[in-house]
XYZ file of C-alpha atoms in Angstrom:
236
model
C 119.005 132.035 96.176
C 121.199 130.555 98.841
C 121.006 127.034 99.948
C 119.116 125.988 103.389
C 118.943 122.965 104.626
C 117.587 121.469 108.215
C 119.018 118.482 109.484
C 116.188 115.572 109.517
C 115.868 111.988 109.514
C 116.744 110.196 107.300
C 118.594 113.202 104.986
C 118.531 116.744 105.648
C 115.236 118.815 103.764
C 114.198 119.980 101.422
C 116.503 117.355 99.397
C 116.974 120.803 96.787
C 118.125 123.392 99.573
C 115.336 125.452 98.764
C 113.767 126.943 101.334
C 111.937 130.230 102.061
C 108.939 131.970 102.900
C 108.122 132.055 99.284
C 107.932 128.219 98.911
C 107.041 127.309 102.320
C 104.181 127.092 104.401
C 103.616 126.015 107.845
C 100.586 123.585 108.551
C 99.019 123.555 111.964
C 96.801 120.534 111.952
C 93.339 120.462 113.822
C 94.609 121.946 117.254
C 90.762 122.190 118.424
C 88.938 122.378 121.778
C 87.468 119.102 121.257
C 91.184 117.435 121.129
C 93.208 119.038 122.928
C 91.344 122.250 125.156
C 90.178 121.323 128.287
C 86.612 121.103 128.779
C 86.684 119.061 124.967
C 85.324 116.042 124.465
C 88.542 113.915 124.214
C 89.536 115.642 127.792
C 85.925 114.453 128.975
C 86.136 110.792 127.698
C 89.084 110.526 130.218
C 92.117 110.377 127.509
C 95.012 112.157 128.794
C 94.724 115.370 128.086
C 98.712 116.209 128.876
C 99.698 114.528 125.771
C 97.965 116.522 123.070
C 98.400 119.661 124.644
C 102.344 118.916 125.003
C 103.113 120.503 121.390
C 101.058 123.831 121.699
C 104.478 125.483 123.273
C 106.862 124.425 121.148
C 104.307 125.305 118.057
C 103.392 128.840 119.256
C 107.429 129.265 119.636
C 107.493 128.288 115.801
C 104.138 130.762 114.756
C 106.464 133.515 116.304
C 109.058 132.682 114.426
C 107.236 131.670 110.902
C 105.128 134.892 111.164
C 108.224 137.523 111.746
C 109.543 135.738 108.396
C 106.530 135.628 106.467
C 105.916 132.558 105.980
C 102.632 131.247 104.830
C 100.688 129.884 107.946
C 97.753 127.522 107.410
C 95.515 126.384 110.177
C 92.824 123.543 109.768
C 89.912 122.172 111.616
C 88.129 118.837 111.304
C 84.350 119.261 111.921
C 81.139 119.008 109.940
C 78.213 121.099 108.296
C 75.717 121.963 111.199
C 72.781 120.042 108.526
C 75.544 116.827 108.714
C 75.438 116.641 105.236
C 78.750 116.049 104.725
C 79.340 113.402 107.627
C 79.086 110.065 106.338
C 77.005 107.384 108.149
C 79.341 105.176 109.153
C 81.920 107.801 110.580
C 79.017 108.862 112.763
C 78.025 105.309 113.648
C 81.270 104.256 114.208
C 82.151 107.655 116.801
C 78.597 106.815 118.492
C 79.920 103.435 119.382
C 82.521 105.485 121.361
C 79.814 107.775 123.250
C 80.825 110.645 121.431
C 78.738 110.869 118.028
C 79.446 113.163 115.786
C 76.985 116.037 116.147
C 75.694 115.112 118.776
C 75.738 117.143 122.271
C 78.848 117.417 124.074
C 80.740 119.831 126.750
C 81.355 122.393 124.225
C 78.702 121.887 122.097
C 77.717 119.749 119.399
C 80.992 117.645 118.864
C 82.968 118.491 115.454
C 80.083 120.709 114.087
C 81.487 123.805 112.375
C 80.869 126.823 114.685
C 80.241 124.870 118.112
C 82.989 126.004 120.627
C 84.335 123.047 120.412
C 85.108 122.800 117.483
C 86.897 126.022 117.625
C 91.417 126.158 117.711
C 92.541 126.482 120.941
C 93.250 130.566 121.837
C 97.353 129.935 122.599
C 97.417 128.888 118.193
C 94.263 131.217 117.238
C 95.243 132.872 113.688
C 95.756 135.507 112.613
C 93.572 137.957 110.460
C 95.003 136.812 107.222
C 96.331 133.349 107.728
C 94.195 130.464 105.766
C 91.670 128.579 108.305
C 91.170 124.953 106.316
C 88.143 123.272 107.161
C 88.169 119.585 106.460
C 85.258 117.157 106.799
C 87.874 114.324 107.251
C 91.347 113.249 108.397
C 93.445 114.235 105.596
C 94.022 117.880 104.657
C 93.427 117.649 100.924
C 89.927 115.815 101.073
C 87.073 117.802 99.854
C 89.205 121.043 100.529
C 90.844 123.546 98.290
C 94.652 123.010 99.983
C 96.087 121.965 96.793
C 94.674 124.495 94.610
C 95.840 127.166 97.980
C 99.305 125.766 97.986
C 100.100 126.155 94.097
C 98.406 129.346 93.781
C 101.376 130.772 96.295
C 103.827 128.415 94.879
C 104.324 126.450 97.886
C 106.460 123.307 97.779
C 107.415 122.705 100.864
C 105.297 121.772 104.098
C 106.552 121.996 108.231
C 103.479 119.897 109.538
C 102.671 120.204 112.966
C 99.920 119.582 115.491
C 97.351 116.184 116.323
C 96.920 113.524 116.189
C 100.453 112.063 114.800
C 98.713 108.786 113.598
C 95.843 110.252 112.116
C 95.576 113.588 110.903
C 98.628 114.716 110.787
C 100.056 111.104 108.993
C 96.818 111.303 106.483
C 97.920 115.094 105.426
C 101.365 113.984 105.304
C 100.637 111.023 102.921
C 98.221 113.020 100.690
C 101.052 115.883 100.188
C 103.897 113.227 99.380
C 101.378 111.823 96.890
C 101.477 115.352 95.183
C 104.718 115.862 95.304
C 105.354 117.884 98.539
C 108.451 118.207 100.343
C 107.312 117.265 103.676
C 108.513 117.754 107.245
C 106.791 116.843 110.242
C 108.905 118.148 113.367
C 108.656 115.595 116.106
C 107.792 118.120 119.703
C 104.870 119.799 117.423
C 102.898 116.568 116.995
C 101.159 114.262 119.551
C 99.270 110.996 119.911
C 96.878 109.916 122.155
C 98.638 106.955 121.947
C 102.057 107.534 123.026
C 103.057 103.884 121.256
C 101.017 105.245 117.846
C 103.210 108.078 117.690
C 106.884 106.403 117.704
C 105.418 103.732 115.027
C 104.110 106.419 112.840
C 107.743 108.413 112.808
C 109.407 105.164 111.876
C 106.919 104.848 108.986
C 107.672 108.265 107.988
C 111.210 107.551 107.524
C 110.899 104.073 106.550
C 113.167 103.224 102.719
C 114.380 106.359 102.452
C 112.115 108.670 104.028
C 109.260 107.269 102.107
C 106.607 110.236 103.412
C 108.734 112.857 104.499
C 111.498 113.605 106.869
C 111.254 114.095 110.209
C 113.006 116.732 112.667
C 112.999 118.614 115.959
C 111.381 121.959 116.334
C 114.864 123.508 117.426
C 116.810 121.899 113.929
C 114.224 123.758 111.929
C 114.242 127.377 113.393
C 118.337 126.902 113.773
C 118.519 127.434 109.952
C 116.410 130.481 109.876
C 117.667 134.131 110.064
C 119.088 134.772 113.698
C 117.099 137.961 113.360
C 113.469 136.323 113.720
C 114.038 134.108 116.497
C 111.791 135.709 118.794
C 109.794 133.933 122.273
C 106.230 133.261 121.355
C 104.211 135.528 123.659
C 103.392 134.397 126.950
């Protein structure tokens, strides 16, 4: 197999050159209703909106792209058992303190209860019929899932992470991969912060001694090393 590498801060990834849809999967990281749709929760608490919706273009542009290839796409959701069983009590005290308690009624339902609208991925990154919907009870990707046991089953090595928040969900999933020995590579337009100042810090800890979670990248560095052939618009 030929060599392919994508040009990244601080070294270009994977550090082996090898990279293709058989080792590589795409993760699309809680791009919900309640965080980024409008109507949501976080749109009704008056956090602005503009900033978490900002990487749904540039990831549907990358779906296109990932799917014609066949790459393995994998979508997750935070949200909770409609019983609550699986929320612990100080998670929900501590979002109650915010007005917005976990399970509790909100615009689009009950807020991050599996199956509430809500709680639902926005339609512009819906998956497709075959593509593995995650659903994760906390930040990181790998908690109380089966991701791992997903990811060596197709003999995936290497991760594109993508989607919201930057500080939380998507940092958590990145630090949980490295941990098991992931190649990872968040790409900097397909992520977002609330926080626009939470977002810069978390890249620079991402590439901090070495690239000490991952490497980080632009969107247009990582489909420039795919085939010419698959670079296709994502529908409007």
């Amino acid at each position: 197999m030929s060599t392919r590498y994508v040009i990244a801060d601080p070294y270009r990834w994977p550090y082996d050159g090898s990279l293709s849809p058989l080792n590589t999967a795409l993760v699309v990281i809680d791009m919900q209703t309640d965080f980024c749709g409008k109507g949501g929760y976080v749109d009704k608490m008056g956090y602005d909106l503009s900033l978490t919706r900002a990487p749904i273009e540039p990831i549907r542009r990358l779906l296109a792209v990932m799917r014609e290839d066949g790459y393995t796409i994998i979508h997750t959701r935070e949200g909770h058992r409609p019983d609550l069983s699986d929320l612990p009590a100080n998670k929900r005290w501590r979002s109650q303190q915010l007005g917005a308690g976990i399970g509790d009624p909100g615009p689009c339902g009950r807020i991050l209860v599996r199956g509430e609208p809500g709680w639902e991925i926005i339609s512009e990154l819906a998956p497709l019929a075959g593509e593995v919907v995650l659903d994760k009870p906390g930040k990181g990707s790998f908690c109380a899932t089966d991701l791992e046991l997903i990811l060596r089953n197709r003999g995936i090595r290497n991760l594109v992470l993508t989607g919201i928040t930057t500080d939380v969900c998507v940092h958590t999933t990145m630090r949980e991969a490295n941990d098991r020995g992931f190649e990872c590579l968040v790409l900097s337009d397909c992520i977002a912060s609330y926080f626009p100042e939470f977002y810069e810090v978390t890249l620079k800890m991402v590439k901090a001694q070495g690239g000490i979670f991952g490497w980080v990248a632009p969107s247009e560095a990582f489909l420039s090393v795919l085939p010419v052939a698959a670079l296709v618009s994502a529908p409007a």
